Short mmCIF file of C-alpha atoms in Angstrom, two decimals:
data_model
loop_
_atom_site.label_atom_id
_atom_site.label_comp_id
_atom_site.label_asym_id
_atom_site.label_seq_id
_atom_site.Cartn_x
_atom_site.Cartn_y
_atom_site.Cartn_z
CA MET Y 18 -67.88 -61.25 10.63
CA LYS Y 19 -64.57 -62.01 8.96
CA LYS Y 20 -64.79 -58.79 7.02
CA SER Y 21 -65.22 -56.81 10.25
CA PHE Y 22 -62.32 -58.52 11.78
CA VAL Y 23 -60.11 -57.81 8.82
CA ALA Y 24 -61.27 -54.16 8.83
CA ALA Y 25 -60.80 -53.78 12.59
CA SER Y 26 -57.18 -55.28 12.09
CA ILE Y 27 -56.36 -52.94 9.31
CA ALA Y 28 -57.70 -49.93 11.43
CA ALA Y 29 -55.57 -51.02 14.22
CA THR Y 30 -52.47 -51.50 12.21
CA LEU Y 31 -53.11 -47.89 10.73
CA VAL Y 32 -53.40 -46.49 14.14
CA LEU Y 33 -50.16 -48.18 15.44
CA SER Y 34 -48.50 -47.11 12.27
CA THR Y 35 -49.34 -43.49 12.83
CA SER Y 36 -48.54 -43.53 16.49
CA SER Y 37 -45.07 -44.92 15.65
CA MET Y 38 -44.52 -42.16 13.03
CA LEU Y 39 -45.73 -39.40 15.44
CA ALA Y 40 -43.46 -40.85 18.26
CA HIS Y 41 -40.53 -40.96 15.81
CA SER Y 42 -41.22 -37.44 14.69
CA ALA Y 43 -41.38 -36.17 18.24
CA GLN Y 44 -38.21 -37.97 19.11
CA THR Y 45 -36.48 -36.57 16.15
CA SER Y 46 -37.84 -33.08 16.95
CA SER Y 47 -36.70 -33.46 20.44
CA THR Y 48 -33.18 -34.46 19.47
CA SER Y 49 -32.88 -31.55 17.09
CA GLU Y 50 -33.94 -29.13 19.78
CA LYS Y 51 -31.38 -30.56 22.16
CA TRP Y 52 -28.69 -30.10 19.56
CA LYS Y 53 -29.66 -26.62 18.97
CA ASN Y 54 -29.32 -26.04 22.72
CA THR Y 55 -25.89 -27.58 22.59
CA LEU Y 56 -24.75 -25.33 19.68
CA GLN Y 57 -26.14 -22.26 21.60
CA GLU Y 58 -24.46 -23.32 24.92
CA ALA Y 59 -21.22 -23.99 23.07
CA LYS Y 60 -20.88 -20.31 21.79
CA GLY Y 61 -17.78 -18.67 23.12
CA GLN Y 62 -16.45 -21.77 24.71
CA THR Y 63 -12.64 -22.85 24.48
CA VAL Y 64 -12.08 -26.58 24.18
CA TYR Y 65 -8.68 -27.84 25.08
CA PHE Y 66 -8.10 -30.82 22.84
CA ASN Y 67 -5.46 -33.21 23.94
CA ALA Y 68 -3.98 -34.99 20.99
CA TRP Y 69 -0.78 -36.63 20.06
CA GLY Y 70 1.37 -33.93 18.33
CA GLY Y 71 4.29 -36.03 16.86
CA ALA Y 72 3.34 -35.32 13.14
CA ASP Y 73 3.18 -32.01 11.54
CA ASN Y 74 0.59 -32.90 9.02
CA ILE Y 75 -1.77 -33.93 11.66
CA ASN Y 76 -1.29 -30.95 13.69
CA ASP Y 77 -1.76 -28.78 10.74
CA TYR Y 78 -5.04 -30.71 10.04
CA ILE Y 79 -6.40 -29.89 13.48
CA GLN Y 80 -5.38 -26.27 12.93
CA TRP Y 81 -7.40 -26.20 9.77
CA ALA Y 82 -10.48 -27.64 11.82
CA ALA Y 83 -9.98 -25.10 14.57
CA ASP Y 84 -10.15 -22.32 12.08
CA ARG Y 85 -13.38 -23.88 10.59
CA ILE Y 86 -15.06 -24.41 14.00
CA LYS Y 87 -14.32 -20.95 15.02
CA ASP Y 88 -15.77 -19.36 11.86
CA ASP Y 89 -18.88 -21.53 11.99
CA TYR Y 90 -19.62 -22.16 15.62
CA ASP Y 91 -17.80 -19.43 17.59
CA VAL Y 92 -15.87 -22.29 19.50
CA THR Y 93 -12.14 -21.97 20.10
CA LEU Y 94 -10.25 -25.13 19.61
CA LYS Y 95 -6.76 -25.38 21.35
CA GLN Y 96 -4.58 -28.37 20.64
CA VAL Y 97 -2.43 -29.53 23.72
CA LYS Y 98 0.29 -31.65 21.92
CA LEU Y 99 1.02 -34.87 23.57
CA THR Y 100 3.88 -37.17 23.34
CA ASP Y 101 1.90 -40.00 24.98
CA THR Y 102 -1.89 -40.23 25.36
CA SER Y 103 -1.66 -41.96 28.89
CA ASP Y 104 -0.44 -38.43 30.16
CA ALA Y 105 -3.78 -36.94 29.57
CA VAL Y 106 -5.57 -40.01 31.11
CA ASN Y 107 -3.28 -39.83 34.30
CA ARG Y 108 -4.09 -35.96 34.53
CA VAL Y 109 -7.93 -36.56 34.53
CA LEU Y 110 -7.29 -39.46 37.11
CA ALA Y 111 -5.30 -37.13 39.25
CA GLU Y 112 -7.98 -34.38 39.07
CA LYS Y 113 -10.56 -36.94 40.07
CA ALA Y 114 -8.50 -38.02 43.07
CA ALA Y 115 -8.12 -34.23 44.03
CA GLY Y 116 -11.90 -33.81 43.82
CA LYS Y 117 -11.63 -31.50 40.81
CA ASN Y 118 -14.95 -32.69 39.35
CA THR Y 119 -15.82 -29.59 37.47
CA LYS Y 120 -13.59 -27.18 35.11
CA GLY Y 121 -10.93 -29.96 34.29
CA SER Y 122 -7.97 -29.06 32.21
CA ILE Y 123 -8.86 -31.35 29.44
CA ASP Y 124 -12.01 -31.19 27.35
CA LEU Y 125 -11.41 -33.71 24.40
CA ILE Y 126 -8.91 -36.31 24.24
CA TRP Y 127 -7.68 -38.42 20.93
CA LEU Y 128 -7.47 -41.96 22.05
CA ASN Y 129 -8.42 -45.64 21.64
CA GLY Y 130 -7.42 -49.08 23.21
CA GLU Y 131 -6.12 -49.28 26.61
CA ASN Y 132 -6.39 -45.35 27.37
CA PHE Y 133 -10.15 -45.69 26.60
CA ARG Y 134 -10.43 -48.72 28.85
CA ALA Y 135 -8.68 -47.00 31.77
CA MET Y 136 -10.87 -43.83 31.30
CA LYS Y 137 -14.09 -46.05 31.16
CA ASP Y 138 -13.03 -48.38 34.06
CA ASN Y 139 -12.31 -45.46 36.24
CA HIS Y 140 -15.34 -43.52 35.42
CA LEU Y 141 -13.54 -40.57 33.78
CA LEU Y 142 -15.65 -40.20 30.74
CA PHE Y 143 -18.74 -37.83 29.97
CA GLY Y 144 -21.50 -39.62 28.11
CA PRO Y 145 -23.02 -41.58 26.26
CA PHE Y 146 -22.86 -38.78 23.73
CA SER Y 147 -21.58 -40.10 20.45
CA GLN Y 148 -24.96 -41.61 19.24
CA THR Y 149 -26.55 -38.14 19.75
CA LEU Y 150 -24.15 -36.24 17.40
CA PRO Y 151 -26.02 -35.24 14.18
CA SER Y 152 -23.04 -36.53 12.04
CA TYR Y 153 -22.99 -39.88 13.70
CA THR Y 154 -26.66 -40.58 13.48
CA LYS Y 155 -26.63 -39.47 9.70
CA TYR Y 156 -23.50 -40.88 8.42
CA VAL Y 157 -22.09 -43.74 10.65
CA ASP Y 158 -23.19 -47.30 10.17
CA GLU Y 159 -22.31 -49.18 13.39
CA ASN Y 160 -22.73 -52.51 11.58
CA ALA Y 161 -20.10 -51.72 8.99
CA ARG Y 162 -17.34 -52.87 11.24
CA GLN Y 163 -16.86 -54.15 14.72
CA SER Y 164 -14.14 -51.74 15.72
CA LEU Y 165 -16.81 -48.90 15.69
CA THR Y 166 -18.66 -50.50 18.81
CA GLN Y 167 -15.73 -52.49 20.27
CA ASP Y 168 -12.50 -50.55 20.99
CA PHE Y 169 -9.82 -53.23 21.45
CA GLY Y 170 -12.59 -55.49 22.97
CA THR Y 171 -14.06 -52.74 25.23
CA PRO Y 172 -17.64 -51.87 24.37
CA VAL Y 173 -17.79 -48.18 23.26
CA ASP Y 174 -21.36 -47.69 24.62
CA GLY Y 175 -21.52 -44.09 23.04
CA MET Y 176 -18.63 -42.96 25.30
CA GLU Y 177 -16.34 -41.96 22.63
CA SER Y 178 -16.87 -40.58 18.92
CA PRO Y 179 -15.12 -42.41 16.02
CA TRP Y 180 -12.53 -40.13 14.17
CA GLY Y 181 -10.61 -42.09 11.79
CA MET Y 182 -9.28 -45.67 10.93
CA ALA Y 183 -5.72 -46.91 10.79
CA GLN Y 184 -3.87 -49.83 9.65
CA VAL Y 185 -0.09 -50.85 9.81
CA ILE Y 186 1.73 -50.41 6.54
CA PHE Y 187 5.36 -50.93 5.81
CA MET Y 188 7.74 -49.03 3.55
CA HIS Y 189 10.67 -49.77 1.34
CA ASP Y 190 12.63 -48.19 -1.31
CA THR Y 191 12.16 -50.01 -4.49
CA ALA Y 192 15.58 -48.45 -5.71
CA THR Y 193 17.42 -50.63 -3.15
CA LEU Y 194 14.89 -53.48 -2.21
CA SER Y 195 12.67 -54.71 -4.89
CA ASN Y 196 11.07 -57.68 -2.87
CA PRO Y 197 10.51 -56.66 0.68
CA PRO Y 198 9.72 -59.32 3.52
CA LYS Y 199 6.03 -59.75 3.70
CA SER Y 200 5.52 -61.37 7.09
CA ILE Y 201 6.98 -61.52 10.49
CA PRO Y 202 8.84 -64.87 9.78
CA GLU Y 203 10.19 -63.47 6.56
CA LEU Y 204 11.47 -60.22 8.21
CA LEU Y 205 13.69 -62.25 10.42
CA ILE Y 206 14.97 -64.27 7.56
CA TYR Y 207 15.80 -60.89 5.85
CA ALA Y 208 17.31 -59.45 8.99
CA LYS Y 209 19.83 -62.46 9.34
CA ALA Y 210 20.77 -62.04 5.74
CA HIS Y 211 21.18 -58.18 6.10
CA PRO Y 212 22.43 -57.42 9.63
CA GLY Y 213 21.75 -54.03 10.95
CA ARG Y 214 19.03 -53.21 8.48
CA ILE Y 215 15.74 -54.05 10.40
CA THR Y 216 14.41 -52.49 13.44
CA TYR Y 217 10.95 -51.25 15.07
CA PRO Y 218 10.01 -48.38 17.40
CA GLU Y 219 10.64 -48.87 21.06
CA PRO Y 220 7.61 -49.84 23.26
CA PRO Y 221 5.67 -48.24 24.82
CA GLN Y 222 5.52 -46.12 21.71
CA PHE Y 223 2.15 -47.21 20.24
CA LEU Y 224 3.75 -48.27 16.96
CA GLY Y 225 6.29 -50.38 18.81
CA SER Y 226 3.50 -51.95 20.99
CA THR Y 227 1.78 -52.69 17.71
CA PHE Y 228 4.64 -54.31 16.12
CA LEU Y 229 4.75 -56.58 19.08
CA LYS Y 230 0.94 -57.42 18.73
CA GLN Y 231 1.63 -58.19 14.77
CA ALA Y 232 4.38 -60.49 15.81
CA LEU Y 233 2.22 -62.35 18.41
CA TYR Y 234 -0.68 -62.75 15.98
CA GLU Y 235 1.54 -64.17 13.41
CA LEU Y 236 3.66 -66.52 15.75
CA SER Y 237 1.46 -67.62 18.38
CA PRO Y 238 -0.61 -70.83 17.99
CA HIS Y 239 -3.11 -69.58 20.35
CA ARG Y 240 -4.68 -66.58 18.52
CA LYS Y 241 -8.20 -66.99 20.02
CA ALA Y 242 -6.76 -66.20 23.42
CA LEU Y 243 -5.79 -62.70 22.19
CA SER Y 244 -9.28 -61.57 22.21
CA GLN Y 245 -9.51 -62.46 25.94
CA PRO Y 246 -8.50 -60.42 28.90
CA VAL Y 247 -4.68 -61.21 29.53
CA ASP Y 248 -5.20 -62.04 33.13
CA SER Y 249 -7.62 -64.81 32.13
CA VAL Y 250 -5.13 -66.78 29.83
CA ASP Y 251 -1.56 -68.16 30.30
CA PHE Y 252 0.44 -65.13 29.23
CA ASP Y 253 3.85 -66.95 29.35
CA LYS Y 254 2.64 -69.72 27.15
CA ILE Y 255 1.01 -67.67 24.37
CA THR Y 256 3.93 -65.12 24.18
CA ALA Y 257 6.85 -67.60 24.28
CA THR Y 258 7.20 -68.04 20.62
CA MET Y 259 7.27 -64.25 20.23
CA TRP Y 260 10.05 -63.56 22.84
CA ALA Y 261 12.26 -66.43 21.09
CA TYR Y 262 11.62 -64.69 17.95
CA LEU Y 263 12.59 -61.25 19.23
CA ASP Y 264 15.69 -62.56 20.85
CA GLU Y 265 16.80 -63.57 17.28
CA LEU Y 266 15.76 -60.50 15.68
CA HIS Y 267 17.51 -58.12 18.08
CA ALA Y 268 20.72 -59.99 17.65
CA VAL Y 269 20.88 -58.86 13.99
CA ALA Y 270 18.77 -55.76 14.24
CA TRP Y 271 19.82 -52.15 13.62
CA ARG Y 272 22.41 -51.28 16.36
CA SER Y 273 22.17 -54.80 17.49
CA GLY Y 274 19.04 -54.24 19.18
CA GLU Y 275 20.56 -52.10 21.97
CA SER Y 276 18.66 -49.10 20.99
CA PHE Y 277 15.33 -48.44 18.70
CA PRO Y 278 13.85 -45.68 16.98
CA SER Y 279 11.50 -43.47 18.96
CA SER Y 280 8.70 -43.34 16.37
CA SER Y 281 7.43 -43.90 12.85
CA GLU Y 282 8.91 -40.46 11.93
CA GLU Y 283 12.45 -41.45 12.98
CA MET Y 284 12.18 -44.94 11.14
CA MET Y 285 11.36 -42.91 7.81
CA ARG Y 286 14.36 -40.60 8.23
CA LEU Y 287 16.65 -43.81 8.77
CA LEU Y 288 15.01 -45.05 5.67
CA ASP Y 289 15.80 -41.97 3.85
CA ASP Y 290 19.45 -42.01 5.31
CA GLN Y 291 19.53 -45.75 4.00
CA GLU Y 292 20.34 -46.85 7.49
CA ILE Y 293 17.44 -49.29 7.55
CA ASP Y 294 15.69 -50.96 4.61
CA VAL Y 295 11.98 -51.29 6.09
CA ALA Y 296 9.83 -48.55 8.08
CA LEU Y 297 6.45 -48.88 9.35
CA SER Y 298 3.58 -46.64 10.12
CA PHE Y 299 -0.20 -46.62 11.30
CA ASP Y 300 -0.68 -43.81 8.56
CA ILE Y 301 -1.38 -45.50 5.15
CA SER Y 302 -0.49 -42.18 3.55
CA ALA Y 303 2.68 -41.62 5.54
CA ALA Y 304 5.04 -42.30 2.68
CA SER Y 305 3.21 -40.28 0.12
CA VAL Y 306 3.03 -37.32 2.65
CA GLN Y 307 6.81 -37.61 3.25
CA ILE Y 308 7.52 -37.96 -0.28
CA ASP Y 309 5.64 -34.83 -1.13
CA LYS Y 310 7.54 -32.92 1.53
CA GLY Y 311 10.76 -34.01 0.09
CA ASN Y 312 11.65 -36.15 3.15
CA LEU Y 313 11.66 -39.43 1.26
CA PRO Y 314 12.71 -40.26 -2.31
CA ASP Y 315 9.92 -40.76 -4.83
CA THR Y 316 10.94 -44.47 -5.17
CA VAL Y 317 9.64 -45.39 -1.69
CA ARG Y 318 6.43 -47.50 -1.74
CA SER Y 319 4.13 -48.83 0.86
CA TYR Y 320 3.10 -52.48 1.23
CA VAL Y 321 1.26 -54.82 3.80
CA PHE Y 322 2.13 -58.39 4.87
CA SER Y 323 0.56 -61.12 2.96
CA GLY Y 324 -1.68 -62.34 5.91
CA GLY Y 325 -2.71 -58.99 6.79
CA THR Y 326 -1.80 -56.29 9.26
CA ILE Y 327 -3.14 -54.87 12.62
CA GLY Y 328 -5.92 -52.15 12.11
CA ASN Y 329 -8.37 -50.26 14.25
CA THR Y 330 -10.57 -47.27 14.79
CA HIS Y 331 -9.32 -44.25 16.80
CA PHE Y 332 -11.90 -42.04 18.73
CA LEU Y 333 -12.49 -38.62 20.72
CA ALA Y 334 -13.66 -38.69 24.09
CA ILE Y 335 -14.85 -36.14 26.54
CA PRO Y 336 -13.74 -36.19 30.30
CA TYR Y 337 -16.33 -36.37 32.94
CA ASN Y 338 -15.17 -32.98 34.40
CA SER Y 339 -14.81 -30.92 31.26
CA GLY Y 340 -16.28 -27.59 31.87
CA VAL Y 341 -17.27 -27.02 28.10
CA LYS Y 342 -18.92 -30.41 27.28
CA ALA Y 343 -21.15 -28.53 24.79
CA GLY Y 344 -18.21 -27.14 22.89
CA ALA Y 345 -16.42 -30.51 23.11
CA GLN Y 346 -19.47 -32.05 21.41
CA VAL Y 347 -19.58 -29.44 18.64
CA VAL Y 348 -15.88 -30.13 17.86
CA ALA Y 349 -16.50 -33.99 17.78
CA ASN Y 350 -19.43 -33.51 15.53
CA PHE Y 351 -17.67 -31.38 13.05
CA LEU Y 352 -14.68 -33.75 13.02
CA LEU Y 353 -17.19 -36.36 11.89
CA SER Y 354 -18.73 -34.26 9.20
CA PRO Y 355 -18.32 -35.19 5.51
CA GLU Y 356 -16.42 -32.10 4.90
CA ALA Y 357 -13.92 -32.96 7.77
CA GLN Y 358 -13.60 -36.46 7.04
CA ILE Y 359 -13.06 -35.73 3.19
CA LYS Y 360 -10.18 -33.24 4.16
CA LYS Y 361 -8.72 -35.66 6.57
CA GLN Y 362 -8.66 -38.46 4.05
CA THR Y 363 -6.72 -36.31 1.49
CA PRO Y 364 -3.31 -37.92 1.01
CA THR Y 365 -1.36 -34.85 1.16
CA VAL Y 366 -3.24 -33.58 4.28
CA TRP Y 367 -3.39 -36.68 6.32
CA GLY Y 368 -4.69 -39.66 4.49
CA ASP Y 369 -6.52 -41.09 7.51
CA LEU Y 370 -9.15 -43.40 6.53
CA SER Y 371 -12.84 -42.09 6.95
CA VAL Y 372 -15.24 -43.77 9.54
CA LEU Y 373 -18.39 -42.61 7.46
CA SER Y 374 -20.58 -44.96 5.63
CA TYR Y 375 -20.18 -44.33 1.81
CA ALA Y 376 -23.64 -45.44 1.31
CA LYS Y 377 -25.09 -42.88 3.63
CA LEU Y 378 -23.45 -40.00 2.07
CA SER Y 379 -25.10 -37.69 -0.44
CA LYS Y 380 -24.08 -38.14 -3.91
CA ASP Y 381 -22.16 -34.89 -3.94
CA ASP Y 382 -20.01 -36.15 -0.83
CA GLN Y 383 -19.50 -39.52 -2.57
CA ALA Y 384 -18.20 -37.78 -5.67
CA LYS Y 385 -15.84 -35.88 -3.32
CA PHE Y 386 -14.47 -39.03 -1.79
CA ASP Y 387 -14.23 -40.62 -5.26
CA ALA Y 388 -12.25 -37.66 -6.50
CA LEU Y 389 -9.66 -37.69 -3.66
CA PRO Y 390 -6.17 -38.17 -5.24
CA ARG Y 391 -4.17 -41.18 -4.12
CA GLY Y 392 -0.62 -40.49 -3.23
CA ILE Y 393 2.14 -42.17 -5.21
CA ALA Y 394 2.90 -44.42 -2.43
CA THR Y 395 -0.50 -44.94 -0.84
CA LEU Y 396 -2.45 -48.41 -1.03
CA ASN Y 397 -6.03 -48.40 -2.20
CA ILE Y 398 -8.57 -50.34 0.00
CA GLU Y 399 -8.06 -53.52 -1.92
CA GLU Y 400 -4.41 -53.36 -1.76
CA LEU Y 401 -4.55 -52.90 1.88
CA GLY Y 402 -5.99 -56.37 2.07
CA LYS Y 403 -6.97 -58.22 5.37
CA THR Y 404 -7.07 -56.11 8.46
CA LEU Y 405 -6.01 -58.14 11.61
CA PRO Y 406 -8.06 -57.33 14.71
CA GLU Y 407 -6.68 -55.74 17.77
CA PRO Y 408 -6.05 -58.13 20.86
CA HIS Y 409 -8.15 -57.19 24.05
CA ALA Y 410 -6.86 -53.90 25.39
CA SER Y 411 -5.33 -55.46 28.50
CA TRP Y 412 -2.60 -57.07 26.35
CA VAL Y 413 -0.87 -53.76 25.54
CA GLY Y 414 0.32 -53.09 29.15
CA ALA Y 415 1.34 -56.76 29.83
CA LEU Y 416 3.32 -56.85 26.58
CA GLU Y 417 5.00 -53.49 27.08
CA LYS Y 418 5.89 -54.31 30.73
CA GLU Y 419 7.45 -57.60 29.67
CA TRP Y 420 9.17 -56.11 26.62
CA ARG Y 421 10.84 -53.53 28.96
CA GLN Y 422 11.90 -56.06 31.61
CA ARG Y 423 13.71 -58.06 28.80
CA TYR Y 424 15.18 -55.46 26.59
CA ALA Y 425 15.06 -51.93 27.84
CA GLN Y 426 18.64 -50.65 28.56
#
C-alpha cells in the first residue's frame, strides 16, 4: 500500500513537472513568435526619439545606435533634441487633449522621475512592454536594484525600459584645489572662505534640482519623509533647514547667487576658465570625456561626497499614440543589448553605467565589460561609494516651484 502511494506520488510529480516544462516551452515559443512579428512589423518604420540633446557625446552615441539599428533592423531612428524632457510630455498631453490618439509626433522618450510619473498618471504610455523585450528578459535582474522597478518612488510596471544608471559626481582641479569639500555643509564652509567660487545649475534644470535634493537629504532631519508624496507631509518643516542653507550659500556664491549656470556643461567651462572651483555632473565620465576633448585640464578629477550622492536609473518609454510602436520596441531592445550597453559605458563615448546584470552576461560580454578603459578622471564602482535614493517624484516640482519663488530673478 505504502509503495503504491509513493509510486503514485512520483508519477504525479513527473506529470506535473512535464506539464510545467511543456507550458514553459510553449510560452517561450509564443514569446519568440511575437517578437519575430514585432521585428517584421518594424521594418521600414521611422522612430522619432525625443531625447535631451545637451551633450555632444550623447548625441553622437545615439547616432551610432541609429546607424546600427538601420543596418540590422531596417528601422530609421531620428533624434529630436530636447532642452527639457517635460516639453515632450506636454506635447503628448496636448495631443491626447486634441483627440490625436494615433500617429502621434513622438515615438520614444528618454525620461525618468516626475516626467514618467506624469505620463503614467495621465495614461500617456504604451505598455507594459519592457518585460517582453528579449534583451530585458535575458540580461536584466530586477532584484539587483530598486531603481529598476521603482522610478523615483513610482512603480515602473513594465511601462518603460531601463537604459542606464547615473550618479552625481563632483569635479575639481587638483592643481588649484587638493582637498575639495566632501559634503553639503563643507561646501558652505568652503564657499564662505572663498567667495564667488561655488555655484550649481539653476533649477528646474535637472542637475540643479538634483543639487536641491542632495542638500535636502543631507540637511533635513526628516529623511524618511522624502520617500512619501510631498502633499502627504509638512513641506515647510522638512525643507526649512535647506532654504536657510541656500540663503547663506547664495550670499557668497558665484555672482553672489544672482545668476546660476544653465547646465553641467557650463559649470565645466567655468571650471576650465578658473571662475569656479567645483563643478558637478550626473555623468560619472563627464570629466574624462571633457579632458579627452581638450575642454578640461588633465589635472581635473572626479569625487563624491563622503556620505554618498544621489543616483537613479533612466529609462525609455513609448507614448500611447505612437504609430510605430513595433519600431520603438526594436530600438529599446537594441539599446538594452550588451553591444549597445558596452559601447555606452565606454568612458570616451559616454561612460553611462550599464543596467545589465553582469552575472547574466556571456563570458565574452563579461570580458568586454572588464576590458573597458577607465578614463583618467572616472571613478570606479567602489570609489563611487554609497548611492542615495531619489525622493518621491512629487518632490521635484514642489522644490523647483519654491526655489523659483525665493530666488529666480
